[in-house]
Amino acid sequence: MSDETPICSAKGCRATAVWVLAWNNPKIHTPERRKTWLACEEHREHLSKFLGARGFLKDVVRFDEWEPSGS
């Protein structure tokens, strides 16, 4: 893992990320594939709703508890 501080994925946000939003677009990704967005406290709900409305959101995990699958 990198020593760099994780930054929120919300447009224009430079806050430290504390959440990992794991998602998958079933039209272009295999079912087990997980893409990730990072979120600060302020943007977690907004980004989760954006992905959830499209049926993409699979999991929301605290950054310090996230275990990447390697895909």
Phi, psi and omega in degrees: 000146182284155176276356181291147178286129179291135183248141178305141180278352180296140182305125176081354182274137178240014181287156177294132178281138176236357180231148171245126176254111180268132184216169183205130174264106186297343178285337183232349181245149173294155185304327183275348182291138177231119171269160181225144167242148176255148182220142170278174178303318184296324186257359182303311183295315180300311181293323177296317179295319179301310180290320181296322180297335180264358181076020184266332188292128180249326183197150174232120186226144174300140183306317183287354178250356184289133175238102181299145182275350180090003179263000000 
